[in-house]
Tab-separated table of C-alpha atoms and ligand atoms in Angstrom:
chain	number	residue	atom	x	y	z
X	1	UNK	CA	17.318	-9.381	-6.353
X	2	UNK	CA	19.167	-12.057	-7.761
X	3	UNK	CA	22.012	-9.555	-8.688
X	4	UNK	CA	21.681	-8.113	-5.131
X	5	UNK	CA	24.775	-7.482	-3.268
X	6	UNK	CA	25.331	-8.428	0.393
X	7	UNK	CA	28.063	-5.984	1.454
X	8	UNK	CA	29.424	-5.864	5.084
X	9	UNK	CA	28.886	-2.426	6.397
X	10	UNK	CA	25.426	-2.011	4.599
X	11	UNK	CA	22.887	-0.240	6.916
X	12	UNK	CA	19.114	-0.760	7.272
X	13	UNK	CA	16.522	1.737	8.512
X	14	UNK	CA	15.372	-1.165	10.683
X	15	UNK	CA	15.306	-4.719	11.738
X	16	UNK	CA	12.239	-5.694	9.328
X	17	UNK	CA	13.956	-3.945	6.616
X	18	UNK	CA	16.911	-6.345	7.342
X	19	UNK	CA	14.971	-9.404	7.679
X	20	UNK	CA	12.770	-8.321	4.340
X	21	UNK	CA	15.649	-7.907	2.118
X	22	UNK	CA	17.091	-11.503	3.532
X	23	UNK	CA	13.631	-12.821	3.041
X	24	UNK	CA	13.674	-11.612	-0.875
X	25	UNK	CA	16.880	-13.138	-1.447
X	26	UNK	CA	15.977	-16.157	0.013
X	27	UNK	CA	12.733	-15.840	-2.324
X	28	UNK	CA	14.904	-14.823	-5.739
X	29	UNK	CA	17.661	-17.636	-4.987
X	30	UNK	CA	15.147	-20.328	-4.047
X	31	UNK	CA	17.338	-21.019	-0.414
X	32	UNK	CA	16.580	-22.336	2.830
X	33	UNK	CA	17.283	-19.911	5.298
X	34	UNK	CA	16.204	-19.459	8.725
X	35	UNK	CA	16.786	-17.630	11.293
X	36	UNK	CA	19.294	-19.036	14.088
X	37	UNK	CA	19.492	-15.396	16.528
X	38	UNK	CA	16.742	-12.838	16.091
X	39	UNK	CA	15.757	-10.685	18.909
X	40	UNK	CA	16.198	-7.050	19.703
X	41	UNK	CA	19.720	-6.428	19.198
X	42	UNK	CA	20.820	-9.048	16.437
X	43	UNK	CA	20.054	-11.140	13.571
X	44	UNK	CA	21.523	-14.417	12.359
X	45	UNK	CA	20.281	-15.955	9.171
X	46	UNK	CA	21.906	-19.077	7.907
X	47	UNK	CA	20.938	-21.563	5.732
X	48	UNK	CA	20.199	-25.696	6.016
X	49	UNK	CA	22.246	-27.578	7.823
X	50	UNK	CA	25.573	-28.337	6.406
X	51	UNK	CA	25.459	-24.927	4.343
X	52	UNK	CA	28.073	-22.773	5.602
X	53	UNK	CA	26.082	-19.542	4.468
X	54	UNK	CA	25.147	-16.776	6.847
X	55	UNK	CA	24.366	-13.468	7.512
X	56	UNK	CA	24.602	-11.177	10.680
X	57	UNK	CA	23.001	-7.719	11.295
X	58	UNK	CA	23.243	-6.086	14.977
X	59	UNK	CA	21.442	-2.846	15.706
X	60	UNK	CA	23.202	-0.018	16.208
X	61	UNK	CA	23.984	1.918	19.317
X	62	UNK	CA	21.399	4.492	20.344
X	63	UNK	CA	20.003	4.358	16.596
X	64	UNK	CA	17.019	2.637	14.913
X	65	UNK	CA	19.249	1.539	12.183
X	66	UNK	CA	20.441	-1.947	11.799
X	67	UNK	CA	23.942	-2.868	10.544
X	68	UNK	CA	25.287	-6.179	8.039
X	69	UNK	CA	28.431	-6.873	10.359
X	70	UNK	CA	29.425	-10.211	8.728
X	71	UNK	CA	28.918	-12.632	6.291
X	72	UNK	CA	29.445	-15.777	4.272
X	73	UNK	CA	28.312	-15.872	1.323
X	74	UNK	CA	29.132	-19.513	0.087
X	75	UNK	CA	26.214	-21.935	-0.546
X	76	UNK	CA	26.945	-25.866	-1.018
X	77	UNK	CA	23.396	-26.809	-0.437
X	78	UNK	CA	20.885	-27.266	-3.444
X	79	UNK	CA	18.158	-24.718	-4.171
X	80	UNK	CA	14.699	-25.935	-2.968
X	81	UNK	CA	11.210	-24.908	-4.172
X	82	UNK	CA	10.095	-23.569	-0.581
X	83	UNK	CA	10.863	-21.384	1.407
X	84	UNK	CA	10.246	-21.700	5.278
X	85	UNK	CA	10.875	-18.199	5.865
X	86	UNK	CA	8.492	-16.581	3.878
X	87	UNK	CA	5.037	-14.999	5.669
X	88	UNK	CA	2.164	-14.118	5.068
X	89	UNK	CA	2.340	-10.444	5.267
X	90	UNK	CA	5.795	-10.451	3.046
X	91	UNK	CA	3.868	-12.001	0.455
X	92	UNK	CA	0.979	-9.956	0.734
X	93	UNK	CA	2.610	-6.559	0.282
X	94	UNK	CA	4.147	-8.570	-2.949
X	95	UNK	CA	0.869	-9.584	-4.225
X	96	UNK	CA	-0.635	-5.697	-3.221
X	97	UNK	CA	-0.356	-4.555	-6.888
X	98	UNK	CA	-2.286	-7.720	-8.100
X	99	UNK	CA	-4.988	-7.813	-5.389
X	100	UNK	CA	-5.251	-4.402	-5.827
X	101	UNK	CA	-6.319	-4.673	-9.413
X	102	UNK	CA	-8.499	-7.118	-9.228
X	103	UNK	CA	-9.939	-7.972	-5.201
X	104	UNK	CA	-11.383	-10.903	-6.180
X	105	UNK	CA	-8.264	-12.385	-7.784
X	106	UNK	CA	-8.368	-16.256	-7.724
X	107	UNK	CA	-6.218	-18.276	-4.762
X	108	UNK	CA	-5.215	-20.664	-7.570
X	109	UNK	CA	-4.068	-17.643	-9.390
X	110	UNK	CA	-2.139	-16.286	-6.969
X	111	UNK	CA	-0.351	-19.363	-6.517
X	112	UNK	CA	0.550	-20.260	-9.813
X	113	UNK	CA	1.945	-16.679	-9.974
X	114	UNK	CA	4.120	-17.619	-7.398
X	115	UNK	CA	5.054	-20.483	-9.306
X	116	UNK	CA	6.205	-18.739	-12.058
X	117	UNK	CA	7.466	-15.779	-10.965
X	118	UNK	CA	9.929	-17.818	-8.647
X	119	UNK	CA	9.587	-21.028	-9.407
X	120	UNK	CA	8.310	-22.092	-5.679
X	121	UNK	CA	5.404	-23.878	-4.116
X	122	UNK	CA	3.424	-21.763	-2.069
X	123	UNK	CA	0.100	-23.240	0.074
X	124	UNK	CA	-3.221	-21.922	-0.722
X	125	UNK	CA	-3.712	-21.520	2.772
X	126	UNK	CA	-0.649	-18.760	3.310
X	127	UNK	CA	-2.098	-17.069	0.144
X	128	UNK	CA	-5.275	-16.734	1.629
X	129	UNK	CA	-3.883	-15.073	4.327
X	130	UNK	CA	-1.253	-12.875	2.205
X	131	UNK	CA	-4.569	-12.222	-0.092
X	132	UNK	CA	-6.328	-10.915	2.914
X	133	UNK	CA	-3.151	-9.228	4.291
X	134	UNK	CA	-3.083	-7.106	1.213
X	135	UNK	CA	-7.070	-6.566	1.286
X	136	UNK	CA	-6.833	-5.564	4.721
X	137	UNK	CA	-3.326	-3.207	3.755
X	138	UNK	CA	-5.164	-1.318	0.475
X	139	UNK	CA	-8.793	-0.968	2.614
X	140	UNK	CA	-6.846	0.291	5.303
X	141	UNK	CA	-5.200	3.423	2.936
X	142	UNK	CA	-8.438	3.748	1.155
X	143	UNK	CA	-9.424	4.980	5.264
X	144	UNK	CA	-6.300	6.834	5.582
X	145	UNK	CA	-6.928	8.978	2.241
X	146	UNK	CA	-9.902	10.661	3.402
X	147	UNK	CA	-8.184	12.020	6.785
X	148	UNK	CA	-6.825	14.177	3.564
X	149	UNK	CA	-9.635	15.750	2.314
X	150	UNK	CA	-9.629	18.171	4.112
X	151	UNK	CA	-5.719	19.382	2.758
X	152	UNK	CA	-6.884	18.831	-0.498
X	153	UNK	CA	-9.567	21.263	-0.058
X	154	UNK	CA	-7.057	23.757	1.281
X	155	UNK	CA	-4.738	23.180	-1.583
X	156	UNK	CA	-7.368	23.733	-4.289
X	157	UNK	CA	-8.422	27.046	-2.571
X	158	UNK	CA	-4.267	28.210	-2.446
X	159	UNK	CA	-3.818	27.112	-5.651
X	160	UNK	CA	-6.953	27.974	-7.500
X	161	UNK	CA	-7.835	31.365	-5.735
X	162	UNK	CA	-11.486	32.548	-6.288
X	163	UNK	CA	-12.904	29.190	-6.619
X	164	UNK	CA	-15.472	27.473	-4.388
X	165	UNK	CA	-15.104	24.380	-2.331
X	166	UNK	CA	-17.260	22.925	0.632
X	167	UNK	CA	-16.861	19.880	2.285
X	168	UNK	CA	-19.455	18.302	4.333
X	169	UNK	CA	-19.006	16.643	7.000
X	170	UNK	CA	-21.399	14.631	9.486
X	171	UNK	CA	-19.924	14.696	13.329
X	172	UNK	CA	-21.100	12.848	16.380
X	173	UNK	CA	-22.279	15.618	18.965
X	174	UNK	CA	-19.645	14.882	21.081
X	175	UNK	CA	-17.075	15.232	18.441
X	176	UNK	CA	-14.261	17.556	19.935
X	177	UNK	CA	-11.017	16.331	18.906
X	178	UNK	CA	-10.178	15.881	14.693
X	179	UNK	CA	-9.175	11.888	15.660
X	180	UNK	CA	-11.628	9.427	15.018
X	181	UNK	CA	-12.060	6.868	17.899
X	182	UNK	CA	-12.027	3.222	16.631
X	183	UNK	CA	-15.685	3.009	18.649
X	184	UNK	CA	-17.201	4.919	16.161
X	185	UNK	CA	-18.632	6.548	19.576
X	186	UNK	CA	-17.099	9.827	18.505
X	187	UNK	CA	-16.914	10.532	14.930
X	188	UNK	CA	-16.477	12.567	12.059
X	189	UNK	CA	-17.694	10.568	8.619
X	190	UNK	CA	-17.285	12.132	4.918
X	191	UNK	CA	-20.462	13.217	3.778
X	192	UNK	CA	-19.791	15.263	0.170
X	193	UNK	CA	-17.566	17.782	-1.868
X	194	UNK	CA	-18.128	20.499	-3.367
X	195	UNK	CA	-15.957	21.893	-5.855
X	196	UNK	CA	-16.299	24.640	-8.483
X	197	UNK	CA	-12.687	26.305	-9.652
X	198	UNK	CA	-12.267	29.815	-10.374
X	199	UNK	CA	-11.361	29.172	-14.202
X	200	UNK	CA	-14.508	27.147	-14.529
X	201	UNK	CA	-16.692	29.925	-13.408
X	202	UNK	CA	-15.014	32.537	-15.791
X	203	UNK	CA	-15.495	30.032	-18.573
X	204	UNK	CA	-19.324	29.679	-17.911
X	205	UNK	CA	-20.171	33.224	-18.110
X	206	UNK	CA	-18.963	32.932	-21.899
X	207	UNK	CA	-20.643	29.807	-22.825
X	208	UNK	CA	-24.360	29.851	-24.064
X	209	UNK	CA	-27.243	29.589	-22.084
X	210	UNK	CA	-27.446	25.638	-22.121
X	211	UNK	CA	-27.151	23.253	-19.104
X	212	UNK	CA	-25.856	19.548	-19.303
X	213	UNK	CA	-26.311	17.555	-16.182
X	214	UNK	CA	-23.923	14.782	-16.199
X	215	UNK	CA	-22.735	12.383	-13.307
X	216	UNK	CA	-20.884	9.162	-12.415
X	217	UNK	CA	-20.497	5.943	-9.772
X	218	UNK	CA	-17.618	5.488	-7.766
X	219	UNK	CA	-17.059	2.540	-5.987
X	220	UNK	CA	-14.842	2.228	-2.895
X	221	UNK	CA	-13.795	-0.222	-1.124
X	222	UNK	CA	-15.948	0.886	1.966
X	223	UNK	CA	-19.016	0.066	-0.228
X	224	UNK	CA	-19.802	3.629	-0.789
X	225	UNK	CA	-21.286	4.284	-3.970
X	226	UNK	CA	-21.116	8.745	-4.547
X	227	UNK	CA	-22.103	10.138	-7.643
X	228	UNK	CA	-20.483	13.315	-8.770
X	229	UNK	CA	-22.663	15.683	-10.914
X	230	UNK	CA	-20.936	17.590	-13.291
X	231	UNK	CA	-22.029	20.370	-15.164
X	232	UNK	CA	-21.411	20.976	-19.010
X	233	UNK	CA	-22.110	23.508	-21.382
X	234	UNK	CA	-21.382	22.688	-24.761
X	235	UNK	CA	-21.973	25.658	-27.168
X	236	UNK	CA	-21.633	23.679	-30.238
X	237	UNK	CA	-24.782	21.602	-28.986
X	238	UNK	CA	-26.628	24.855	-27.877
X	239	UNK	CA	-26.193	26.165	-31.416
X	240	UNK	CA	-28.145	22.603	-33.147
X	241	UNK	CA	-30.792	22.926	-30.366
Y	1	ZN	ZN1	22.822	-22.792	1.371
């Protein structure tokens, strides 16, 4: 960001793309900006008082998009190791990578990263929140992924043809409708997979009559723990046995 270019004419796929790019800058270049117009139409940002920076966006007529119609680039203020603008959830989809690696990355971690990485103080208490904002983000897609299960299924069948899959499903019995309501009163919950591809059957007819049973833990943010057997047949082994 710090080489980004504000150019008048730019457009933005929406107001909160506007506002996050002016919130990065703000981030990379260590500014005081604030907002001086922001409602449905326009955007001012400017900086401290006495700074003759600014930036204007307007939306566009009968479009979603959001246009930079002018600027002023100048700063004569000093940089400043906060930033009023930033929020929570702006930080949180910056820390998602971290949290995602680790959930139970430290607060005091997360702020000294901030601290380096930009060279700004950040509370503990907004990096709570951005911690959980980013928890609540990556738990949230964990959910999304298995409304896909069932494509996947229909992929592997197109693109493996011959080979066997099943999914299992548990539904409530008034379960109509493939939308899950948020009261759980109607439902349609993930039970197992089955999957056995077509090359993996032709392969076992021509392996030796020897059965491995193998299987693993996943765990998922939901707190599910499924094990996946596997089967193996490993002729090399059938030959010492
Ligand atoms: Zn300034």
């Amino acid at each position: 960001m710090n080489s980004y270019k504000w150019e008048v004419g730019t457009v933005f796929a929406s107001r909160e793309e506007f506002k996050d790019t002016v919130m990065s800058y703000a981030v990379q270049t260590r500014r005081k900006l604030k907002y001086a117009k922001l409602d449905l139409v326009r955007v001012r940002a400017a900086c401290q008082s006495g700074c003759p920076f600014w930036l204007y966006a307007a939306k566009m007529k009968e479009e979603a998009t959001w246009q930079l119609r002018s600027m002023n680039l100048k700063h004569t203020c000093g940089q400043s190791h906060r930033v009023g603008i930033m929020h929570t959830s702006w930080l949180g989809r910056t820390f998602k990578k971290k949290v995602e690696h680790n959930p139970r990355v430290k607060i005091k971690e997360l702020v000294n990263k901030a601290q380096r990485k930009w060279n700004l103080t950040v509370t503990t208490s907004m990096v709570a929140r951005s911690r959980q904002a980013a928890l609540d983000d990556i738990h949230g897609e964990y959910r999304k992924q298995y409304k896909r299960i069932g494509d996947y299924c229909y992929e592997l069948l197109r693109s493996n043809p011959g080979s066997s899959v099943t999914l299992k499903v548990q539904r409530s019995p008034d379960f109509e409708h493939e939308q899950q309501h948020s009261s759980l009163n109607n439902y349609c919950i993930f039970q197992r997979l089955y999957v056995c591809l077509d090359a993996c059957k032709k392969s076992f007819l021509q392996c030796r009559k020897f059965i491995g049973l193998d299987g693993c833990f996943l765990k998922t943010p939901q707190g599910v723990h499924h094990q996946l057997p596997r089967r193996r047949v490993h002729p090399a082994q059938a030959n010492q046995l």
